[in-house]
mmCIF file of C-alpha atoms and ligand atoms in Angstrom:
data_model
loop_
_atom_site.group_PDB
_atom_site.id
_atom_site.type_symbol
_atom_site.label_atom_id
_atom_site.label_comp_id
_atom_site.label_asym_id
_atom_site.label_seq_id
_atom_site.Cartn_x
_atom_site.Cartn_y
_atom_site.Cartn_z
ATOM 1 C CA UNK A 1 -6.782 27.815 10.832
ATOM 2 C CA UNK A 2 -3.080 28.558 11.096
ATOM 3 C CA UNK A 3 -0.951 28.600 7.996
ATOM 4 C CA UNK A 4 1.134 25.459 7.470
ATOM 5 C CA UNK A 5 4.356 26.065 5.520
ATOM 6 C CA UNK A 6 5.005 24.293 2.220
ATOM 7 C CA UNK A 7 7.312 21.318 2.357
ATOM 8 C CA UNK A 8 10.503 21.703 0.295
ATOM 9 C CA UNK A 9 12.355 18.438 -0.527
ATOM 10 C CA UNK A 10 15.101 17.391 1.900
ATOM 11 C CA UNK A 11 18.731 16.499 1.258
ATOM 12 C CA UNK A 12 20.663 14.996 4.143
ATOM 13 C CA UNK A 13 19.559 14.263 7.697
ATOM 14 C CA UNK A 14 16.068 13.200 8.698
ATOM 15 C CA UNK A 15 13.865 15.779 10.354
ATOM 16 C CA UNK A 16 12.148 15.186 13.680
ATOM 17 C CA UNK A 17 8.807 15.287 11.787
ATOM 18 C CA UNK A 18 9.891 12.451 9.488
ATOM 19 C CA UNK A 19 11.058 10.352 12.432
ATOM 20 C CA UNK A 20 7.750 10.989 14.245
ATOM 21 C CA UNK A 21 5.766 9.954 11.155
ATOM 22 C CA UNK A 22 7.931 6.841 10.761
ATOM 23 C CA UNK A 23 7.295 5.884 14.387
ATOM 24 C CA UNK A 24 3.522 6.284 13.975
ATOM 25 C CA UNK A 25 3.346 4.428 10.678
ATOM 26 C CA UNK A 26 5.036 1.101 11.201
ATOM 27 C CA UNK A 27 6.450 -0.880 8.315
ATOM 28 C CA UNK A 28 6.520 -4.639 7.864
ATOM 29 C CA UNK A 29 9.816 -6.057 9.165
ATOM 30 C CA UNK A 30 11.339 -7.771 6.116
ATOM 31 C CA UNK A 31 11.701 -11.102 7.961
ATOM 32 C CA UNK A 32 7.863 -11.199 7.862
ATOM 33 C CA UNK A 33 8.126 -11.822 4.101
ATOM 34 C CA UNK A 34 8.245 -15.456 5.240
ATOM 35 C CA UNK A 35 4.512 -15.345 6.032
ATOM 36 C CA UNK A 36 2.163 -16.011 3.108
ATOM 37 C CA UNK A 37 -0.336 -13.845 4.985
ATOM 38 C CA UNK A 38 1.164 -11.106 7.140
ATOM 39 C CA UNK A 39 -0.010 -11.387 10.768
ATOM 40 C CA UNK A 40 -2.157 -8.310 11.446
ATOM 41 C CA UNK A 41 0.283 -6.917 13.999
ATOM 42 C CA UNK A 42 3.124 -7.003 11.454
ATOM 43 C CA UNK A 43 1.115 -5.515 8.552
ATOM 44 C CA UNK A 44 2.434 -2.070 7.630
ATOM 45 C CA UNK A 45 0.122 0.811 8.427
ATOM 46 C CA UNK A 46 -0.256 4.244 6.930
ATOM 47 C CA UNK A 47 -2.380 6.820 8.669
ATOM 48 C CA UNK A 48 -2.437 10.445 7.522
ATOM 49 C CA UNK A 49 -4.228 11.931 10.532
ATOM 50 C CA UNK A 50 -5.395 10.335 13.823
ATOM 51 C CA UNK A 51 -6.926 6.881 14.185
ATOM 52 C CA UNK A 52 -10.601 7.708 14.760
ATOM 53 C CA UNK A 53 -12.346 6.179 17.746
ATOM 54 C CA UNK A 54 -15.427 4.432 16.312
ATOM 55 C CA UNK A 55 -17.936 2.267 18.198
ATOM 56 C CA UNK A 56 -19.406 -0.681 16.311
ATOM 57 C CA UNK A 57 -22.796 -0.131 17.997
ATOM 58 C CA UNK A 58 -23.383 3.431 16.841
ATOM 59 C CA UNK A 59 -21.394 3.332 13.593
ATOM 60 C CA UNK A 60 -23.341 3.348 10.309
ATOM 61 C CA UNK A 61 -22.306 3.356 6.651
ATOM 62 C CA UNK A 62 -24.291 5.970 4.719
ATOM 63 C CA UNK A 63 -24.823 5.616 0.963
ATOM 64 C CA UNK A 64 -26.114 8.723 -0.722
ATOM 65 C CA UNK A 65 -25.875 11.211 -3.544
ATOM 66 C CA UNK A 66 -26.926 9.992 -6.980
ATOM 67 C CA UNK A 67 -28.496 6.698 -5.883
ATOM 68 C CA UNK A 68 -32.073 5.427 -6.198
ATOM 69 C CA UNK A 69 -32.278 4.359 -2.536
ATOM 70 C CA UNK A 70 -30.102 6.132 0.049
ATOM 71 C CA UNK A 71 -29.057 3.582 2.668
ATOM 72 C CA UNK A 72 -27.802 3.541 6.225
ATOM 73 C CA UNK A 73 -26.222 0.190 7.030
ATOM 74 C CA UNK A 74 -25.050 -1.189 10.363
ATOM 75 C CA UNK A 75 -22.139 -3.568 10.711
ATOM 76 C CA UNK A 76 -24.685 -6.318 11.300
ATOM 77 C CA UNK A 77 -26.475 -5.446 8.024
ATOM 78 C CA UNK A 78 -23.181 -5.650 6.116
ATOM 79 C CA UNK A 79 -22.115 -8.912 7.744
ATOM 80 C CA UNK A 80 -25.460 -10.382 6.717
ATOM 81 C CA UNK A 81 -24.769 -9.799 3.029
ATOM 82 C CA UNK A 82 -22.774 -12.030 0.644
ATOM 83 C CA UNK A 83 -19.264 -12.458 2.061
ATOM 84 C CA UNK A 84 -16.036 -12.948 0.136
ATOM 85 C CA UNK A 85 -12.503 -13.385 1.424
ATOM 86 C CA UNK A 86 -9.582 -12.246 -0.729
ATOM 87 C CA UNK A 87 -5.853 -12.441 -0.127
ATOM 88 C CA UNK A 88 -4.553 -9.026 -1.134
ATOM 89 C CA UNK A 89 -1.117 -7.451 -1.196
ATOM 90 C CA UNK A 90 -1.203 -3.746 -0.342
ATOM 91 C CA UNK A 91 1.735 -1.451 -0.954
ATOM 92 C CA UNK A 92 1.948 2.219 -0.085
ATOM 93 C CA UNK A 93 2.540 4.403 -3.147
ATOM 94 C CA UNK A 94 5.266 6.136 -1.149
ATOM 95 C CA UNK A 95 7.163 2.914 -0.437
ATOM 96 C CA UNK A 96 10.853 3.456 -1.222
ATOM 97 C CA UNK A 97 10.576 7.241 -0.870
ATOM 98 C CA UNK A 98 13.584 7.421 1.474
ATOM 99 C CA UNK A 99 15.856 6.053 -1.264
ATOM 100 C CA UNK A 100 15.390 9.242 -3.302
ATOM 101 C CA UNK A 101 17.408 12.413 -2.856
ATOM 102 C CA UNK A 102 16.184 15.007 -2.422
ATOM 103 C CA UNK A 103 13.358 13.199 -0.688
ATOM 104 C CA UNK A 104 9.874 14.557 -0.071
ATOM 105 C CA UNK A 105 9.034 15.309 3.582
ATOM 106 C CA UNK A 106 6.557 12.537 4.384
ATOM 107 C CA UNK A 107 6.699 9.008 5.766
ATOM 108 C CA UNK A 108 10.275 7.920 4.973
ATOM 109 C CA UNK A 109 9.623 4.339 3.884
ATOM 110 C CA UNK A 110 12.789 2.546 2.839
ATOM 111 C CA UNK A 111 11.134 -0.597 1.469
ATOM 112 C CA UNK A 112 8.843 -1.970 4.227
ATOM 113 C CA UNK A 113 5.524 -0.347 3.204
ATOM 114 C CA UNK A 114 4.024 -3.576 1.834
ATOM 115 C CA UNK A 115 2.112 -6.529 3.325
ATOM 116 C CA UNK A 116 -0.510 -9.144 2.495
ATOM 117 C CA UNK A 117 -3.717 -9.847 4.411
ATOM 118 C CA UNK A 118 -6.884 -11.873 3.996
ATOM 119 C CA UNK A 119 -9.745 -9.422 3.911
ATOM 120 C CA UNK A 120 -13.358 -10.542 4.381
ATOM 121 C CA UNK A 121 -16.360 -8.451 3.574
ATOM 122 C CA UNK A 122 -19.183 -7.745 1.221
ATOM 123 C CA UNK A 123 -18.398 -7.055 -2.458
ATOM 124 C CA UNK A 124 -18.721 -3.292 -2.981
ATOM 125 C CA UNK A 125 -20.793 -3.876 -6.099
ATOM 126 C CA UNK A 126 -23.461 -5.684 -4.047
ATOM 127 C CA UNK A 127 -23.833 -2.665 -1.770
ATOM 128 C CA UNK A 128 -23.840 -0.232 -4.713
ATOM 129 C CA UNK A 129 -26.409 -2.496 -6.357
ATOM 130 C CA UNK A 130 -28.639 -2.355 -3.276
ATOM 131 C CA UNK A 131 -28.547 1.451 -3.351
ATOM 132 C CA UNK A 132 -28.908 1.594 -7.158
ATOM 133 C CA UNK A 133 -26.449 3.939 -8.869
ATOM 134 C CA UNK A 134 -28.209 6.550 -10.995
ATOM 135 C CA UNK A 135 -26.954 6.889 -14.601
ATOM 136 C CA UNK A 136 -25.727 10.471 -13.925
ATOM 137 C CA UNK A 137 -23.219 9.137 -11.351
ATOM 138 C CA UNK A 138 -19.742 9.902 -12.711
ATOM 139 C CA UNK A 139 -17.626 9.344 -9.618
ATOM 140 C CA UNK A 140 -18.077 7.510 -6.319
ATOM 141 C CA UNK A 141 -16.501 9.049 -3.254
ATOM 142 C CA UNK A 142 -15.421 7.047 -0.212
ATOM 143 C CA UNK A 143 -15.189 9.172 2.925
ATOM 144 C CA UNK A 144 -13.122 8.054 5.927
ATOM 145 C CA UNK A 145 -13.911 9.235 9.455
ATOM 146 C CA UNK A 146 -10.392 10.598 10.033
ATOM 147 C CA UNK A 147 -9.893 14.332 9.614
ATOM 148 C CA UNK A 148 -6.892 16.591 9.356
ATOM 149 C CA UNK A 149 -5.106 19.235 7.366
ATOM 150 C CA UNK A 150 -3.024 18.784 4.240
ATOM 151 C CA UNK A 151 -2.181 21.442 1.653
ATOM 152 C CA UNK A 152 -3.797 23.922 4.052
ATOM 153 C CA UNK A 153 -7.205 22.308 3.632
ATOM 154 C CA UNK A 154 -9.053 20.593 6.480
ATOM 155 C CA UNK A 155 -10.762 17.462 5.170
ATOM 156 C CA UNK A 156 -11.557 13.856 5.947
ATOM 157 C CA UNK A 157 -9.448 11.278 4.099
ATOM 158 C CA UNK A 158 -11.581 10.669 1.007
ATOM 159 C CA UNK A 159 -10.864 9.039 -2.308
ATOM 160 C CA UNK A 160 -12.994 8.251 -5.340
ATOM 161 C CA UNK A 161 -13.352 5.589 -8.009
ATOM 162 C CA UNK A 162 -15.199 5.898 -11.305
ATOM 163 C CA UNK A 163 -18.183 3.495 -11.536
ATOM 164 C CA UNK A 164 -16.329 1.264 -14.000
ATOM 165 C CA UNK A 165 -13.587 0.629 -11.386
ATOM 166 C CA UNK A 166 -15.940 0.560 -8.370
ATOM 167 C CA UNK A 167 -18.248 -2.068 -9.903
ATOM 168 C CA UNK A 168 -15.558 -4.701 -10.407
ATOM 169 C CA UNK A 169 -16.247 -7.950 -8.562
ATOM 170 C CA UNK A 170 -12.976 -7.901 -6.603
ATOM 171 C CA UNK A 171 -13.504 -4.768 -4.487
ATOM 172 C CA UNK A 172 -14.560 -5.398 -0.896
ATOM 173 C CA UNK A 173 -16.094 -3.463 1.936
ATOM 174 C CA UNK A 174 -14.089 -5.425 4.487
ATOM 175 C CA UNK A 175 -15.041 -5.924 8.124
ATOM 176 C CA UNK A 176 -12.421 -8.589 8.878
ATOM 177 C CA UNK A 177 -8.666 -8.923 8.483
ATOM 178 C CA UNK A 178 -7.112 -12.385 8.767
ATOM 179 C CA UNK A 179 -10.375 -13.699 10.235
ATOM 180 C CA UNK A 180 -10.665 -11.081 13.008
ATOM 181 C CA UNK A 181 -12.489 -7.739 13.257
ATOM 182 C CA UNK A 182 -10.341 -4.997 11.717
ATOM 183 C CA UNK A 183 -7.756 -3.663 14.191
ATOM 184 C CA UNK A 184 -8.204 0.083 14.895
ATOM 185 C CA UNK A 185 -5.160 1.036 12.792
ATOM 186 C CA UNK A 186 -6.435 -0.895 9.760
ATOM 187 C CA UNK A 187 -9.855 0.739 9.550
ATOM 188 C CA UNK A 188 -12.247 -0.579 12.215
ATOM 189 C CA UNK A 189 -15.093 -1.204 11.697
ATOM 190 C CA UNK A 190 -15.124 -1.101 7.865
ATOM 191 C CA UNK A 191 -12.704 -0.317 5.072
ATOM 192 C CA UNK A 192 -12.589 -0.434 1.333
ATOM 193 C CA UNK A 193 -10.085 -2.893 -0.200
ATOM 194 C CA UNK A 194 -9.085 -2.254 -3.808
ATOM 195 C CA UNK A 195 -6.877 -5.134 -4.998
ATOM 196 C CA UNK A 196 -3.971 -4.335 -7.357
ATOM 197 C CA UNK A 197 -4.033 -0.600 -6.579
ATOM 198 C CA UNK A 198 -1.582 1.244 -4.382
ATOM 199 C CA UNK A 199 -2.866 1.388 -0.806
ATOM 200 C CA UNK A 200 -4.308 4.927 -0.853
ATOM 201 C CA UNK A 201 -7.381 3.657 -2.724
ATOM 202 C CA UNK A 202 -8.321 1.341 0.150
ATOM 203 C CA UNK A 203 -10.047 3.930 2.360
ATOM 204 C CA UNK A 204 -10.166 2.996 6.044
ATOM 205 C CA UNK A 205 -12.770 3.922 8.722
ATOM 206 C CA UNK A 206 -15.349 4.203 5.982
ATOM 207 C CA UNK A 207 -18.338 6.297 6.957
ATOM 208 C CA UNK A 208 -20.018 7.502 3.802
ATOM 209 C CA UNK A 209 -20.191 6.559 0.124
ATOM 210 C CA UNK A 210 -21.439 9.295 -2.145
ATOM 211 C CA UNK A 211 -22.167 9.155 -5.882
ATOM 212 C CA UNK A 212 -21.556 12.499 -7.613
ATOM 213 C CA UNK A 213 -22.014 13.889 -11.131
ATOM 214 C CA UNK A 214 -18.428 15.132 -11.675
ATOM 215 C CA UNK A 215 -14.859 14.023 -10.942
ATOM 216 C CA UNK A 216 -14.157 14.303 -7.201
ATOM 217 C CA UNK A 217 -11.775 17.184 -6.481
ATOM 218 C CA UNK A 218 -10.805 16.349 -2.861
ATOM 219 C CA UNK A 219 -7.206 16.882 -1.732
ATOM 220 C CA UNK A 220 -6.302 13.179 -1.557
ATOM 221 C CA UNK A 221 -7.755 12.570 -5.014
ATOM 222 C CA UNK A 222 -7.019 15.602 -7.164
ATOM 223 C CA UNK A 223 -3.731 16.774 -5.610
ATOM 224 C CA UNK A 224 -2.022 14.057 -3.562
ATOM 225 C CA UNK A 225 -1.138 10.676 -5.054
ATOM 226 C CA UNK A 226 0.008 11.892 -8.456
ATOM 227 C CA UNK A 227 3.289 11.015 -10.148
ATOM 228 C CA UNK A 228 5.107 14.291 -10.835
ATOM 229 C CA UNK A 229 8.557 14.915 -12.308
ATOM 230 C CA UNK A 230 8.472 18.560 -11.225
ATOM 231 C CA UNK A 231 6.577 20.244 -8.395
ATOM 232 C CA UNK A 232 3.370 21.968 -9.423
ATOM 233 C CA UNK A 233 2.703 20.030 -12.618
ATOM 234 C CA UNK A 234 -0.658 18.317 -12.974
ATOM 235 C CA UNK A 235 0.853 14.832 -12.932
ATOM 236 C CA UNK A 236 -0.532 11.336 -13.471
ATOM 237 C CA UNK A 237 -2.730 9.719 -10.770
ATOM 238 C CA UNK A 238 -1.223 6.752 -8.888
ATOM 239 C CA UNK A 239 -3.320 3.672 -9.556
ATOM 240 C CA UNK A 240 -1.974 0.135 -10.039
ATOM 241 C CA UNK A 241 1.059 -1.077 -8.066
ATOM 242 C CA UNK A 242 4.194 -1.229 -10.187
ATOM 243 C CA UNK A 243 6.047 -4.540 -10.422
ATOM 244 C CA UNK A 244 8.216 -4.982 -7.341
ATOM 245 C CA UNK A 245 9.966 -7.596 -5.203
ATOM 246 C CA UNK A 246 11.838 -8.013 -1.944
ATOM 247 C CA UNK A 247 14.006 -10.664 -0.364
ATOM 248 C CA UNK A 248 14.100 -11.585 3.311
ATOM 249 C CA UNK A 249 17.659 -10.592 4.288
ATOM 250 C CA UNK A 250 19.582 -13.806 5.128
ATOM 251 C CA UNK A 251 21.747 -14.443 8.179
ATOM 252 C CA UNK A 252 21.726 -12.176 11.210
ATOM 253 C CA UNK A 253 21.734 -8.369 11.343
ATOM 254 C CA UNK A 254 24.018 -5.911 12.996
ATOM 255 C CA UNK A 255 21.609 -4.098 15.324
ATOM 256 C CA UNK A 256 22.275 -0.541 14.187
ATOM 257 C CA UNK A 257 23.420 -0.772 10.547
ATOM 258 C CA UNK A 258 21.274 -3.826 9.662
ATOM 259 C CA UNK A 259 24.335 -5.139 7.792
ATOM 260 C CA UNK A 260 23.867 -8.915 7.431
ATOM 261 C CA UNK A 261 26.336 -11.523 8.670
ATOM 262 C CA UNK A 262 26.202 -15.152 7.585
ATOM 263 C CA UNK A 263 28.333 -18.257 7.439
ATOM 264 C CA UNK A 264 29.967 -19.558 4.272
ATOM 265 C CA UNK A 265 27.556 -22.294 3.190
ATOM 266 C CA UNK A 266 24.672 -22.937 0.816
ATOM 267 C CA UNK A 267 21.730 -20.714 1.771
ATOM 268 C CA UNK A 268 18.279 -20.399 0.320
ATOM 269 C CA UNK A 269 17.338 -16.819 -0.492
ATOM 270 C CA UNK A 270 13.591 -16.324 -0.176
ATOM 271 C CA UNK A 271 11.406 -13.418 -1.144
ATOM 272 C CA UNK A 272 8.131 -12.186 -2.622
ATOM 273 C CA UNK A 273 7.200 -10.429 -5.858
ATOM 274 C CA UNK A 274 4.029 -8.599 -6.850
ATOM 275 C CA UNK A 275 2.576 -6.332 -9.524
ATOM 276 C CA UNK A 276 -0.834 -4.711 -9.753
ATOM 277 C CA UNK A 277 -0.565 -4.588 -13.527
ATOM 278 C CA UNK A 278 -0.135 -8.282 -14.435
ATOM 279 C CA UNK A 279 0.792 -11.622 -12.852
ATOM 280 C CA UNK A 280 4.439 -12.152 -11.897
ATOM 281 C CA UNK A 281 6.262 -13.956 -14.703
ATOM 282 C CA UNK A 282 9.884 -14.017 -13.574
ATOM 283 C CA UNK A 283 12.117 -13.194 -10.614
ATOM 284 C CA UNK A 284 15.897 -12.955 -10.801
ATOM 285 C CA UNK A 285 18.454 -12.883 -8.015
ATOM 286 C CA UNK A 286 21.754 -11.063 -8.432
ATOM 287 C CA UNK A 287 24.865 -11.648 -6.374
ATOM 288 C CA UNK A 288 27.197 -8.714 -6.985
ATOM 289 C CA UNK A 289 25.307 -7.777 -10.142
ATOM 290 C CA UNK A 290 25.313 -11.208 -11.838
ATOM 291 C CA UNK A 291 21.647 -12.056 -12.521
ATOM 292 C CA UNK A 292 20.128 -15.500 -12.650
ATOM 293 C CA UNK A 293 16.598 -16.857 -12.509
ATOM 294 C CA UNK A 294 14.975 -17.688 -9.183
ATOM 295 C CA UNK A 295 12.334 -20.400 -8.779
ATOM 296 C CA UNK A 296 8.732 -19.210 -8.418
ATOM 297 C CA UNK A 297 6.318 -20.683 -5.852
ATOM 298 C CA UNK A 298 2.741 -21.398 -6.967
ATOM 299 C CA UNK A 299 0.677 -18.209 -7.378
ATOM 300 C CA UNK A 300 -1.585 -17.358 -4.419
ATOM 301 C CA UNK A 301 -4.650 -16.053 -6.204
ATOM 302 C CA UNK A 302 -4.786 -13.025 -8.458
ATOM 303 C CA UNK A 303 -4.110 -10.319 -5.872
ATOM 304 C CA UNK A 304 -1.354 -11.537 -3.570
ATOM 305 C CA UNK A 305 2.416 -11.545 -3.762
ATOM 306 C CA UNK A 306 4.169 -14.631 -5.097
ATOM 307 C CA UNK A 307 6.973 -16.403 -3.243
ATOM 308 C CA UNK A 308 10.291 -17.134 -4.939
ATOM 309 C CA UNK A 309 13.527 -18.778 -3.884
ATOM 310 C CA UNK A 310 17.076 -19.332 -5.093
ATOM 311 C CA UNK A 311 20.013 -21.268 -3.679
ATOM 312 C CA UNK A 312 23.249 -19.367 -3.123
ATOM 313 C CA UNK A 313 26.650 -20.804 -2.249
ATOM 314 C CA UNK A 314 27.759 -18.015 0.034
ATOM 315 C CA UNK A 315 31.545 -17.584 -0.207
ATOM 316 C CA UNK A 316 33.529 -15.516 2.304
ATOM 317 C CA UNK A 317 33.632 -11.789 1.590
ATOM 318 C CA UNK A 318 31.398 -8.762 1.146
ATOM 319 C CA UNK A 319 28.500 -9.197 -1.270
ATOM 320 C CA UNK A 320 25.433 -7.402 -2.510
ATOM 321 C CA UNK A 321 22.200 -9.331 -3.072
ATOM 322 C CA UNK A 322 19.439 -7.953 -5.313
ATOM 323 C CA UNK A 323 16.189 -9.232 -6.715
ATOM 324 C CA UNK A 324 14.274 -8.125 -9.782
ATOM 325 C CA UNK A 325 10.771 -9.124 -10.862
ATOM 326 C CA UNK A 326 9.159 -9.026 -14.294
ATOM 327 C CA UNK A 327 5.402 -9.267 -14.825
ATOM 328 C CA UNK A 328 3.447 -10.888 -17.646
ATOM 329 C CA UNK A 329 2.934 -7.480 -19.278
ATOM 330 C CA UNK A 330 6.721 -7.178 -19.612
ATOM 331 C CA UNK A 331 7.153 -4.586 -16.839
ATOM 332 C CA UNK A 332 10.482 -5.036 -15.096
ATOM 333 C CA UNK A 333 11.936 -3.335 -12.032
ATOM 334 C CA UNK A 334 14.487 -0.624 -12.780
ATOM 335 C CA UNK A 335 17.982 -0.702 -11.269
ATOM 336 C CA UNK A 336 17.720 2.915 -10.086
ATOM 337 C CA UNK A 337 14.725 4.684 -8.458
ATOM 338 C CA UNK A 338 12.497 6.391 -11.034
ATOM 339 C CA UNK A 339 12.442 10.097 -10.178
ATOM 340 C CA UNK A 340 9.249 11.417 -8.595
ATOM 341 C CA UNK A 341 8.924 14.674 -6.639
ATOM 342 C CA UNK A 342 6.923 13.150 -3.768
ATOM 343 C CA UNK A 343 8.701 9.803 -3.978
ATOM 344 C CA UNK A 344 5.804 7.710 -5.322
ATOM 345 C CA UNK A 345 6.181 4.427 -7.189
ATOM 346 C CA UNK A 346 9.809 3.652 -6.396
ATOM 347 C CA UNK A 347 10.101 0.032 -7.520
ATOM 348 C CA UNK A 348 13.878 -0.022 -7.975
ATOM 349 C CA UNK A 349 15.580 -3.298 -7.087
ATOM 350 C CA UNK A 350 16.380 -3.858 -3.416
ATOM 351 C CA UNK A 351 20.072 -4.040 -2.464
ATOM 352 C CA UNK A 352 21.114 -6.025 0.599
ATOM 353 C CA UNK A 353 24.711 -5.872 1.817
ATOM 354 C CA UNK A 354 25.941 -9.142 3.351
ATOM 355 C CA UNK A 355 29.225 -10.193 4.943
ATOM 356 C CA UNK A 356 30.001 -13.897 4.709
ATOM 357 C CA UNK A 357 32.462 -15.281 7.258
HETATM 358 N N1 LIG B 401 -9.267 6.849 6.003
HETATM 359 C C1 LIG B 401 -8.031 6.604 5.612
HETATM 360 N N2 LIG B 401 -7.821 5.587 4.764
HETATM 361 C C2 LIG B 401 -6.575 5.307 4.344
HETATM 362 C C3 LIG B 401 -5.470 6.079 4.760
HETATM 363 C C4 LIG B 401 -5.707 7.123 5.689
HETATM 364 O O1 LIG B 401 -4.788 7.828 6.137
HETATM 365 N N3 LIG B 401 -7.004 7.357 6.090
HETATM 366 N N4 LIG B 401 -4.216 5.783 4.283
HETATM 367 C C5 LIG B 401 -4.193 5.122 2.980
HETATM 368 C C6 LIG B 401 -2.880 4.708 2.557
HETATM 369 S S1 LIG B 401 -1.892 5.925 1.901
HETATM 370 C C7 LIG B 401 -2.485 3.399 2.572
HETATM 371 S S2 LIG B 401 -0.998 2.940 1.955
HETATM 372 C C8 LIG B 401 -3.370 2.361 3.133
HETATM 373 C C9 LIG B 401 -2.637 1.580 4.210
HETATM 374 O O2 LIG B 401 -3.457 0.577 4.736
HETATM 375 P P1 LIG B 401 -2.995 -0.186 6.051
HETATM 376 O O3 LIG B 401 -2.651 0.865 7.073
HETATM 377 O O4 LIG B 401 -4.116 -1.051 6.458
HETATM 378 O O5 LIG B 401 -1.774 -0.973 5.668
HETATM 379 O O6 LIG B 401 -4.550 2.898 3.697
HETATM 380 C C10 LIG B 401 -5.139 3.933 2.952
HETATM 381 N N5 LIG B 401 -6.418 4.261 3.503
HETATM 382 MO MO1 LIG B 402 0.041 4.896 1.101
#
């Protein structure tokens, strides 16, 4: 295998590689915040390697390692088990990366790496129960079918969860998204969905679940997806989504700059807020830095973003709109991006420039 150079952080212009990754990994257009459930075609997608070509007929899910009864399950077997549907907001841990400088060379999300879907499938714990986890099982590894090279190591995209996390009732092995079979880019035919966690935990194109007697040391688990202040430090694993919020930019955009134009009148600013750590407790809207409370819509279950709205009497001139959410654990969005070498967990408040005429 040829040697792949290390990636030093970038100041300044985007590289061709970043643009190519951005084109492959589409974000959710912010106007789609209007949908309670993001239509599948507008849901952001993040794909490290290639989308694997899997056939429902020949595909099987293997369960092995430290289990009493190794299993091989077809899609039909899984669909025949207890089914739950959950509305879940997923956000990429790298969302907001492009707002940092220097930025890490990876998918340059600005703020669009978040969406909400209704996932249907069998609770993971039912499937683990059918296989019977042995008491020596310390970690459960979820292997995707997609393969590639990162940090000079060829591997399939695999992540693990300790039994305590994996056995929660709200994790799904999902075979449907918004009532339809999973689209290829979202994990056909089966994916894991881990509510409240950053998206990397929700392994797509699931092929094999393996219980092991030690912490999994795969690239995507032990090296990637860690918060790090300096390169090379051990870091803290990314887990729950930090409190965050977005507003649907009002008015109409300038095509190239996305600068917003709107008429001087009363407008309703609408957006969504979410946190993997606790329910949303408060959302504020700022016009030119003056904060005031927005009105919260009813919560949409324990795992989905919450709508909010605020009226604004738009007066002629240049303005900056911002929103800031607080969760019930007291976490509040920072005004500036928290520093992270690879650009994970940027939940700084969004800033939208508007011109009122
Ligand atoms: N097999 C596999 N699963 C994966 C990934 C991947 O590249 N391969 N990307 C992960 C990341 S980083 C995110 S943010 C979510 C994105 O899910 P989505 O594309 O359905 O929005 O999938 C996760 N599951
Ligand atoms: Mo991600």
